[in-house]
Amino acid sequence: MDEEKQGADIHRFITEARNGDFNAFRQIVLQYSNAMLSVALSVIGDFHEAQDATQEAFIKCYRRLHTLDDPSKLGSWLYAIAYRTSLDFVKKKKQTLPYEDAIAPSMNNVDRWLDHHMTQEMIWNAMQNLEQTSKIAIMLYYLSEWTMKEIGQFLNISLSAVESRIRRAREILKRHLTDDFEPYFRMRRLDRKFEQRVMETILRSAGHFYIPVLDRERVLDWFVRHFQLGISRHGNLLMESGHELYLLECHAHLPSDVPLLAFEVSDIEGLWHKLQHDEVKSESIKTNKFIGKHFVFYDPDGNAYHAVEKKEKTQLEYDGFDEIRSSIYRNTNF
């Protein structure tokens, strides 16, 4: 990517994220996740704990984004937050050795488990022969897929310094490790699942409601067509209450059996017939003494929703499908 365009994109992502656009911050997470992991791993020495620290660091970054005065310094700003967060993890966990799992392996996996942890410990012990900047540089080299120049910008050191540190680090690691260590790092690169997990955590911690979807535009259009919901300036669904409903595009998604949202509807039978006519998957109408008439329907990705009959009307209300009132029903553990 052209360096000038990349800088402009980062500036735009920061501005839009500050104004409440979660998708803009998602781009920042996607671009810097493995760099942040490299920093955390250099401090903690364990991939599992380093991922947790990286996720926590991104949450801090989102909450503190307004304190970043110079968008061009985003990399060094993220580095500082990741480093301090990782140090806090070490203090809290009081770790001395990098064990990835506290749970004992099953008998069938003992050999594989021991091999994995012995390899991790050998690599971590070899890493102790490197000074901190070289340790991070070599991890960035294998984990981030960044160029030497990009690594230098992130660490705030010159290109020649990056090349020198990585060269020396590789020589030292090869002297201390008999096996090829490069695949060990490359297979642990963070993917879209990590970015999705970070965004889910941020949305929940901010008190926002979201729906996991495979195709955001398709589901957005589906809600607008069938329920006449509005679209906010950030491209999210706009409820009648004024709240935004976020559609979080996922790389993979297994729909929950539990309805994510409940909609209060004045004419529930009319809605049911309309959805049948529109060929929207819906279950039959049932009656419950506590909530009255209700039924479950599904979006194109298989997410379930509850339509519940509104029991009382006011003079301001009217019959029709565009009267659907949204009330959050359930939105956890997708």
mmCIF file of C-alpha atoms in Angstrom:
data_model
loop_
_atom_site.group_PDB
_atom_site.id
_atom_site.type_symbol
_atom_site.label_atom_id
_atom_site.label_comp_id
_atom_site.label_asym_id
_atom_site.label_seq_id
_atom_site.Cartn_x
_atom_site.Cartn_y
_atom_site.Cartn_z
ATOM 1 C CA MET A 1 0.000 0.000 0.000
ATOM 2 C CA ASP A 2 1.255 3.486 -0.842
ATOM 3 C CA GLU A 3 2.677 5.056 2.320
ATOM 4 C CA GLU A 4 0.827 8.354 1.845
ATOM 5 C CA LYS A 5 -2.497 6.584 1.243
ATOM 6 C CA GLN A 6 -1.903 4.308 4.232
ATOM 7 C CA GLY A 7 -1.330 7.343 6.449
ATOM 8 C CA ALA A 8 -4.507 8.982 5.131
ATOM 9 C CA ASP A 9 -6.496 5.803 5.785
ATOM 10 C CA ILE A 10 -5.218 5.569 9.366
ATOM 11 C CA HIS A 11 -6.094 9.221 9.982
ATOM 12 C CA ARG A 12 -9.597 8.593 8.602
ATOM 13 C CA PHE A 13 -10.068 5.431 10.680
ATOM 14 C CA ILE A 14 -9.067 7.294 13.849
ATOM 15 C CA THR A 15 -11.403 10.219 13.112
ATOM 16 C CA GLU A 16 -14.347 7.956 12.300
ATOM 17 C CA ALA A 17 -13.705 5.690 15.300
ATOM 18 C CA ARG A 18 -13.676 8.718 17.612
ATOM 19 C CA ASN A 19 -17.078 9.648 16.188
ATOM 20 C CA GLY A 20 -18.507 6.257 17.105
ATOM 21 C CA ASP A 21 -17.832 4.187 13.981
ATOM 22 C CA PHE A 22 -16.945 0.714 15.254
ATOM 23 C CA ASN A 23 -16.089 -0.551 11.783
ATOM 24 C CA ALA A 24 -13.359 2.088 11.525
ATOM 25 C CA PHE A 25 -11.773 0.913 14.770
ATOM 26 C CA ARG A 26 -12.097 -2.634 13.479
ATOM 27 C CA GLN A 27 -9.728 -1.721 10.656
ATOM 28 C CA ILE A 28 -7.174 -0.537 13.207
ATOM 29 C CA VAL A 29 -7.480 -3.828 15.097
ATOM 30 C CA LEU A 30 -7.064 -5.790 11.872
ATOM 31 C CA GLN A 31 -3.947 -3.866 10.879
ATOM 32 C CA TYR A 32 -2.194 -3.889 14.265
ATOM 33 C CA SER A 33 -3.321 -7.113 15.977
ATOM 34 C CA ASN A 34 -0.176 -9.141 15.282
ATOM 35 C CA ALA A 35 2.064 -6.190 16.096
ATOM 36 C CA MET A 36 0.363 -5.816 19.472
ATOM 37 C CA LEU A 37 0.648 -9.577 19.995
ATOM 38 C CA SER A 38 4.386 -9.353 19.324
ATOM 39 C CA VAL A 39 4.793 -6.735 22.050
ATOM 40 C CA ALA A 40 2.719 -8.735 24.533
ATOM 41 C CA LEU A 41 4.492 -11.984 23.722
ATOM 42 C CA SER A 42 7.920 -10.403 24.179
ATOM 43 C CA VAL A 43 6.935 -9.480 27.741
ATOM 44 C CA ILE A 44 4.771 -12.425 28.802
ATOM 45 C CA GLY A 45 6.272 -15.322 26.859
ATOM 46 C CA ASP A 46 3.034 -17.266 26.499
ATOM 47 C CA PHE A 47 0.761 -17.049 23.455
ATOM 48 C CA HIS A 48 -2.460 -17.647 25.351
ATOM 49 C CA GLU A 49 -1.744 -14.953 27.936
ATOM 50 C CA ALA A 50 -0.331 -12.654 25.244
ATOM 51 C CA GLN A 51 -3.594 -12.871 23.292
ATOM 52 C CA ASP A 52 -5.553 -11.935 26.418
ATOM 53 C CA ALA A 53 -3.219 -8.993 27.029
ATOM 54 C CA THR A 54 -3.525 -7.905 23.391
ATOM 55 C CA GLN A 55 -7.311 -7.956 23.598
ATOM 56 C CA GLU A 56 -7.272 -5.925 26.810
ATOM 57 C CA ALA A 57 -4.826 -3.462 25.236
ATOM 58 C CA PHE A 58 -7.143 -2.883 22.266
ATOM 59 C CA ILE A 59 -10.066 -2.217 24.605
ATOM 60 C CA LYS A 60 -7.951 0.395 26.396
ATOM 61 C CA CYS A 61 -6.988 1.881 23.039
ATOM 62 C CA TYR A 62 -10.619 2.261 22.030
ATOM 63 C CA ARG A 63 -11.531 3.970 25.278
ATOM 64 C CA ARG A 64 -8.506 6.287 25.135
ATOM 65 C CA LEU A 65 -8.548 7.066 21.430
ATOM 66 C CA HIS A 66 -9.537 10.658 22.159
ATOM 67 C CA THR A 67 -6.186 11.166 23.933
ATOM 68 C CA LEU A 68 -4.166 10.476 20.770
ATOM 69 C CA ASP A 69 -3.127 13.963 19.679
ATOM 70 C CA ASP A 70 -1.169 13.007 16.558
ATOM 71 C CA PRO A 71 -2.693 10.240 14.369
ATOM 72 C CA SER A 72 0.699 9.710 12.705
ATOM 73 C CA LYS A 73 1.952 8.448 16.080
ATOM 74 C CA LEU A 74 -0.694 5.716 16.306
ATOM 75 C CA GLY A 75 1.864 2.906 16.095
ATOM 76 C CA SER A 76 4.059 4.116 18.953
ATOM 77 C CA TRP A 77 0.932 4.955 20.989
ATOM 78 C CA LEU A 78 -0.408 1.408 20.535
ATOM 79 C CA TYR A 79 3.025 0.004 21.359
ATOM 80 C CA ALA A 80 3.124 1.863 24.680
ATOM 81 C CA ILE A 81 -0.346 0.659 25.680
ATOM 82 C CA ALA A 82 0.418 -2.949 24.710
ATOM 83 C CA TYR A 83 3.696 -2.892 26.622
ATOM 84 C CA ARG A 84 2.209 -1.452 29.832
ATOM 85 C CA THR A 85 -0.782 -3.789 29.651
ATOM 86 C CA SER A 86 1.544 -6.770 29.292
ATOM 87 C CA LEU A 87 3.598 -5.693 32.302
ATOM 88 C CA ASP A 88 0.368 -5.474 34.302
ATOM 89 C CA PHE A 89 -0.502 -9.020 33.190
ATOM 90 C CA VAL A 90 2.828 -10.292 34.457
ATOM 91 C CA LYS A 91 2.251 -8.608 37.813
ATOM 92 C CA LYS A 92 -1.274 -9.971 38.149
ATOM 93 C CA LYS A 93 -0.505 -13.491 37.028
ATOM 94 C CA LYS A 94 2.905 -13.596 38.730
ATOM 95 C CA GLN A 95 4.112 -15.803 35.911
ATOM 96 C CA THR A 96 7.659 -17.080 35.824
ATOM 97 C CA LEU A 97 7.301 -19.769 33.163
ATOM 98 C CA PRO A 98 5.243 -19.570 29.974
ATOM 99 C CA TYR A 99 2.648 -22.317 30.235
ATOM 100 C CA GLU A 100 -0.212 -21.927 27.812
ATOM 101 C CA ASP A 101 -2.811 -24.097 29.505
ATOM 102 C CA ALA A 102 -3.522 -24.663 33.168
ATOM 103 C CA ILE A 103 -5.728 -27.648 32.337
ATOM 104 C CA ALA A 104 -4.027 -31.040 32.255
ATOM 105 C CA PRO A 105 -4.154 -32.789 28.866
ATOM 106 C CA SER A 106 -6.122 -35.951 28.206
ATOM 107 C CA MET A 107 -4.152 -39.193 28.100
ATOM 108 C CA ASN A 108 -4.447 -39.313 24.300
ATOM 109 C CA ASN A 109 -2.757 -35.918 23.941
ATOM 110 C CA VAL A 110 0.019 -36.147 26.541
ATOM 111 C CA ASP A 111 2.868 -36.533 24.037
ATOM 112 C CA ARG A 112 1.623 -33.695 21.868
ATOM 113 C CA TRP A 113 1.021 -31.465 24.908
ATOM 114 C CA LEU A 114 4.513 -32.100 26.313
ATOM 115 C CA ASP A 115 6.137 -31.508 22.943
ATOM 116 C CA HIS A 116 4.285 -28.224 22.527
ATOM 117 C CA HIS A 117 5.195 -26.890 25.962
ATOM 118 C CA MET A 118 8.788 -28.036 25.750
ATOM 119 C CA THR A 119 9.132 -26.258 22.402
ATOM 120 C CA GLN A 120 7.557 -23.114 23.810
ATOM 121 C CA GLU A 121 9.824 -23.127 26.853
ATOM 122 C CA MET A 122 12.944 -23.695 24.750
ATOM 123 C CA ILE A 123 12.052 -20.794 22.461
ATOM 124 C CA TRP A 124 11.244 -18.534 25.397
ATOM 125 C CA ASN A 125 14.520 -19.408 27.119
ATOM 126 C CA ALA A 126 16.418 -18.676 23.905
ATOM 127 C CA MET A 127 14.599 -15.343 23.644
ATOM 128 C CA GLN A 128 16.059 -14.299 26.990
ATOM 129 C CA ASN A 129 19.399 -13.871 25.214
ATOM 130 C CA LEU A 130 17.929 -10.937 23.266
ATOM 131 C CA GLU A 131 17.442 -7.407 24.500
ATOM 132 C CA GLN A 132 13.826 -6.197 24.518
ATOM 133 C CA THR A 133 13.770 -4.265 21.234
ATOM 134 C CA SER A 134 15.406 -7.143 19.342
ATOM 135 C CA LYS A 135 12.946 -9.560 20.931
ATOM 136 C CA ILE A 136 9.983 -7.521 19.708
ATOM 137 C CA ALA A 137 11.575 -6.926 16.297
ATOM 138 C CA ILE A 138 12.079 -10.628 15.574
ATOM 139 C CA MET A 139 8.530 -11.432 16.695
ATOM 140 C CA LEU A 140 7.164 -8.646 14.494
ATOM 141 C CA TYR A 141 9.174 -10.065 11.618
ATOM 142 C CA TYR A 142 7.548 -13.496 11.931
ATOM 143 C CA LEU A 143 4.093 -12.577 13.220
ATOM 144 C CA SER A 144 3.060 -9.339 11.525
ATOM 145 C CA GLU A 145 4.117 -9.819 7.884
ATOM 146 C CA TRP A 146 5.199 -6.179 7.981
ATOM 147 C CA THR A 147 8.117 -4.833 5.989
ATOM 148 C CA MET A 148 11.331 -3.872 7.769
ATOM 149 C CA LYS A 149 10.386 -0.229 7.280
ATOM 150 C CA GLU A 150 6.975 -0.708 8.910
ATOM 151 C CA ILE A 151 8.594 -2.518 11.839
ATOM 152 C CA GLY A 152 10.985 0.399 12.263
ATOM 153 C CA GLN A 153 8.136 2.906 12.267
ATOM 154 C CA PHE A 154 6.269 0.910 14.899
ATOM 155 C CA LEU A 155 9.355 0.612 17.139
ATOM 156 C CA ASN A 156 10.493 4.160 16.328
ATOM 157 C CA ILE A 157 13.943 3.014 15.171
ATOM 158 C CA SER A 158 15.742 3.304 11.827
ATOM 159 C CA LEU A 159 15.515 0.775 9.008
ATOM 160 C CA SER A 160 19.178 -0.147 9.423
ATOM 161 C CA ALA A 161 18.627 -0.704 13.161
ATOM 162 C CA VAL A 162 15.717 -3.053 12.423
ATOM 163 C CA GLU A 163 17.735 -5.042 9.905
ATOM 164 C CA SER A 164 20.660 -5.299 12.313
ATOM 165 C CA ARG A 165 18.497 -6.403 15.257
ATOM 166 C CA ILE A 166 16.619 -9.021 13.266
ATOM 167 C CA ARG A 167 19.813 -10.410 11.761
ATOM 168 C CA ARG A 168 21.479 -10.729 15.179
ATOM 169 C CA ALA A 169 18.325 -12.152 16.749
ATOM 170 C CA ARG A 170 18.074 -14.886 14.109
ATOM 171 C CA GLU A 171 21.722 -15.796 14.602
ATOM 172 C CA ILE A 172 21.309 -16.043 18.378
ATOM 173 C CA LEU A 173 18.124 -18.111 18.151
ATOM 174 C CA LYS A 174 19.703 -20.507 15.655
ATOM 175 C CA ARG A 175 22.618 -21.057 18.035
ATOM 176 C CA HIS A 176 20.299 -21.939 20.923
ATOM 177 C CA LEU A 177 17.610 -23.870 19.036
ATOM 178 C CA THR A 178 18.195 -27.056 17.082
ATOM 179 C CA ASP A 179 14.785 -27.072 15.383
ATOM 180 C CA ASP A 180 13.453 -24.543 12.905
ATOM 181 C CA PHE A 181 11.627 -21.966 15.038
ATOM 182 C CA GLU A 182 10.070 -19.897 12.249
ATOM 183 C CA PRO A 183 6.964 -22.124 11.740
ATOM 184 C CA TYR A 184 6.283 -21.931 15.483
ATOM 185 C CA PHE A 185 5.703 -18.186 15.178
ATOM 186 C CA ARG A 186 4.016 -18.136 11.795
ATOM 187 C CA MET A 187 1.323 -20.636 12.778
ATOM 188 C CA ARG A 188 0.348 -18.412 15.709
ATOM 189 C CA ARG A 189 -0.540 -15.318 13.746
ATOM 190 C CA LEU A 190 -3.842 -13.791 14.786
ATOM 191 C CA ASP A 191 -6.648 -13.977 12.247
ATOM 192 C CA ARG A 192 -10.098 -12.472 11.701
ATOM 193 C CA LYS A 193 -11.511 -14.501 14.582
ATOM 194 C CA PHE A 194 -9.372 -12.544 17.034
ATOM 195 C CA GLU A 195 -10.432 -9.228 15.542
ATOM 196 C CA GLN A 196 -14.072 -10.352 15.795
ATOM 197 C CA ARG A 197 -13.585 -11.305 19.459
ATOM 198 C CA VAL A 198 -12.069 -7.906 20.244
ATOM 199 C CA MET A 199 -14.967 -6.060 18.624
ATOM 200 C CA GLU A 200 -17.557 -8.204 20.424
ATOM 201 C CA THR A 201 -15.893 -7.393 23.745
ATOM 202 C CA ILE A 202 -15.767 -3.666 22.963
ATOM 203 C CA LEU A 203 -19.423 -3.569 21.919
ATOM 204 C CA ARG A 204 -20.536 -5.425 25.051
ATOM 205 C CA SER A 205 -18.369 -3.330 27.372
ATOM 206 C CA ALA A 206 -19.807 -0.165 25.819
ATOM 207 C CA GLY A 207 -23.340 -1.426 26.500
ATOM 208 C CA HIS A 208 -24.236 -1.776 22.814
ATOM 209 C CA PHE A 209 -26.298 -4.546 21.290
ATOM 210 C CA TYR A 210 -25.145 -6.362 18.190
ATOM 211 C CA ILE A 211 -26.032 -9.205 15.882
ATOM 212 C CA PRO A 212 -23.323 -11.489 14.462
ATOM 213 C CA VAL A 213 -23.790 -11.869 10.694
ATOM 214 C CA LEU A 214 -21.905 -13.357 7.766
ATOM 215 C CA ASP A 215 -22.970 -10.733 5.235
ATOM 216 C CA ARG A 216 -23.604 -7.359 6.842
ATOM 217 C CA GLU A 217 -25.157 -5.646 3.819
ATOM 218 C CA ARG A 218 -27.539 -8.526 3.158
ATOM 219 C CA VAL A 219 -28.886 -8.598 6.731
ATOM 220 C CA LEU A 220 -29.043 -4.797 6.886
ATOM 221 C CA ASP A 221 -31.189 -4.745 3.751
ATOM 222 C CA TRP A 222 -33.304 -7.592 5.159
ATOM 223 C CA PHE A 223 -34.203 -5.606 8.307
ATOM 224 C CA VAL A 224 -34.956 -2.457 6.331
ATOM 225 C CA ARG A 225 -37.189 -4.277 3.827
ATOM 226 C CA HIS A 226 -39.184 -6.359 6.286
ATOM 227 C CA PHE A 227 -39.349 -4.058 9.315
ATOM 228 C CA GLN A 228 -38.779 -0.558 7.931
ATOM 229 C CA LEU A 229 -35.957 0.134 10.390
ATOM 230 C CA GLY A 230 -33.815 3.175 9.701
ATOM 231 C CA ILE A 231 -30.072 3.325 9.124
ATOM 232 C CA SER A 232 -27.803 5.474 11.295
ATOM 233 C CA ARG A 233 -25.020 7.687 9.941
ATOM 234 C CA HIS A 234 -22.555 4.915 10.805
ATOM 235 C CA GLY A 235 -24.501 2.363 8.757
ATOM 236 C CA ASN A 236 -26.104 0.549 11.695
ATOM 237 C CA LEU A 237 -29.775 -0.243 12.223
ATOM 238 C CA LEU A 238 -31.625 2.591 13.919
ATOM 239 C CA MET A 239 -34.358 1.624 16.348
ATOM 240 C CA GLU A 240 -37.449 3.702 17.029
ATOM 241 C CA SER A 241 -36.068 4.335 20.524
ATOM 242 C CA GLY A 242 -33.033 6.013 18.946
ATOM 243 C CA HIS A 243 -30.655 3.208 19.898
ATOM 244 C CA GLU A 244 -28.373 1.681 17.291
ATOM 245 C CA LEU A 245 -28.277 -2.046 16.617
ATOM 246 C CA TYR A 246 -24.862 -3.110 15.358
ATOM 247 C CA LEU A 247 -24.402 -5.800 12.746
ATOM 248 C CA LEU A 248 -21.012 -7.390 13.386
ATOM 249 C CA GLU A 249 -19.745 -9.165 10.296
ATOM 250 C CA CYS A 250 -18.082 -12.438 11.252
ATOM 251 C CA HIS A 251 -15.723 -14.713 9.378
ATOM 252 C CA ALA A 252 -17.641 -17.707 10.723
ATOM 253 C CA HIS A 253 -20.843 -17.780 12.726
ATOM 254 C CA LEU A 254 -22.911 -20.518 14.361
ATOM 255 C CA PRO A 255 -26.398 -19.127 15.116
ATOM 256 C CA SER A 256 -27.663 -19.397 18.673
ATOM 257 C CA ASP A 257 -30.806 -21.368 19.477
ATOM 258 C CA VAL A 258 -31.846 -18.528 21.790
ATOM 259 C CA PRO A 259 -33.569 -15.491 20.185
ATOM 260 C CA LEU A 260 -31.223 -12.499 20.136
ATOM 261 C CA LEU A 261 -33.913 -9.811 20.234
ATOM 262 C CA ALA A 262 -37.614 -9.476 20.995
ATOM 263 C CA PHE A 263 -39.892 -7.153 19.031
ATOM 264 C CA GLU A 264 -43.185 -5.859 20.436
ATOM 265 C CA VAL A 265 -45.814 -5.879 17.706
ATOM 266 C CA SER A 266 -49.375 -4.523 17.700
ATOM 267 C CA ASP A 267 -50.668 -6.803 14.948
ATOM 268 C CA ILE A 268 -48.760 -10.032 15.504
ATOM 269 C CA GLU A 269 -50.936 -12.139 13.207
ATOM 270 C CA GLY A 270 -50.605 -9.550 10.466
ATOM 271 C CA LEU A 271 -46.817 -9.597 10.859
ATOM 272 C CA TRP A 272 -46.757 -13.384 10.762
ATOM 273 C CA HIS A 273 -48.774 -13.464 7.515
ATOM 274 C CA LYS A 274 -46.555 -10.779 5.995
ATOM 275 C CA LEU A 275 -43.391 -12.727 6.809
ATOM 276 C CA GLN A 276 -44.984 -15.880 5.381
ATOM 277 C CA HIS A 277 -45.801 -13.975 2.197
ATOM 278 C CA ASP A 278 -42.216 -12.671 2.030
ATOM 279 C CA GLU A 279 -40.923 -16.230 2.555
ATOM 280 C CA VAL A 280 -39.175 -15.370 5.807
ATOM 281 C CA LYS A 281 -38.605 -18.484 7.901
ATOM 282 C CA SER A 282 -41.014 -18.305 10.861
ATOM 283 C CA GLU A 283 -42.405 -20.702 13.429
ATOM 284 C CA SER A 284 -46.114 -20.926 14.185
ATOM 285 C CA ILE A 285 -47.813 -18.468 16.526
ATOM 286 C CA LYS A 286 -48.071 -19.657 20.120
ATOM 287 C CA THR A 287 -49.895 -18.258 23.132
ATOM 288 C CA ASN A 288 -48.401 -17.857 26.585
ATOM 289 C CA LYS A 289 -50.345 -16.608 29.618
ATOM 290 C CA PHE A 290 -47.479 -14.307 30.575
ATOM 291 C CA ILE A 291 -46.537 -12.741 27.239
ATOM 292 C CA GLY A 292 -49.571 -13.544 25.104
ATOM 293 C CA LYS A 293 -49.210 -14.371 21.409
ATOM 294 C CA HIS A 294 -45.684 -14.752 20.100
ATOM 295 C CA PHE A 295 -43.586 -16.502 17.473
ATOM 296 C CA VAL A 296 -39.971 -16.909 16.445
ATOM 297 C CA PHE A 297 -38.560 -15.884 13.060
ATOM 298 C CA TYR A 298 -35.099 -16.020 11.488
ATOM 299 C CA ASP A 299 -32.840 -13.735 9.478
ATOM 300 C CA PRO A 300 -30.853 -14.914 6.399
ATOM 301 C CA ASP A 301 -27.947 -16.032 8.623
ATOM 302 C CA GLY A 302 -30.173 -18.171 10.844
ATOM 303 C CA ASN A 303 -30.258 -15.823 13.851
ATOM 304 C CA ALA A 304 -33.512 -16.194 15.796
ATOM 305 C CA TYR A 305 -35.785 -13.322 16.923
ATOM 306 C CA HIS A 306 -38.925 -13.181 19.033
ATOM 307 C CA ALA A 307 -42.058 -11.326 17.950
ATOM 308 C CA VAL A 308 -44.303 -10.633 20.959
ATOM 309 C CA GLU A 309 -47.803 -9.185 20.880
ATOM 310 C CA LYS A 310 -48.069 -5.770 22.450
ATOM 311 C CA LYS A 311 -50.838 -5.968 25.030
ATOM 312 C CA GLU A 312 -51.737 -2.325 25.482
ATOM 313 C CA LYS A 313 -52.190 0.408 22.918
ATOM 314 C CA THR A 314 -52.249 4.171 23.225
ATOM 315 C CA GLN A 315 -53.862 6.758 20.968
ATOM 316 C CA LEU A 316 -50.454 7.463 19.470
ATOM 317 C CA GLU A 317 -50.105 3.898 18.246
ATOM 318 C CA TYR A 318 -51.466 2.473 15.054
ATOM 319 C CA ASP A 319 -51.758 -0.916 13.453
ATOM 320 C CA GLY A 320 -49.182 -2.011 10.901
ATOM 321 C CA PHE A 321 -45.814 -3.609 10.542
ATOM 322 C CA ASP A 322 -43.871 -0.365 10.685
ATOM 323 C CA GLU A 323 -44.940 -0.075 14.328
ATOM 324 C CA ILE A 324 -42.525 -2.795 15.403
ATOM 325 C CA ARG A 325 -41.018 -1.683 18.689
ATOM 326 C CA SER A 326 -37.666 -3.132 19.542
ATOM 327 C CA SER A 327 -36.815 -4.134 23.057
ATOM 328 C CA ILE A 328 -33.593 -5.905 23.819
ATOM 329 C CA TYR A 329 -34.342 -9.491 24.738
ATOM 330 C CA ARG A 330 -31.036 -11.298 24.850
ATOM 331 C CA ASN A 331 -27.704 -10.570 23.285
ATOM 332 C CA THR A 332 -24.907 -12.549 24.895
ATOM 333 C CA ASN A 333 -22.708 -15.564 24.201
ATOM 334 C CA PHE A 334 -23.080 -15.821 20.462
#
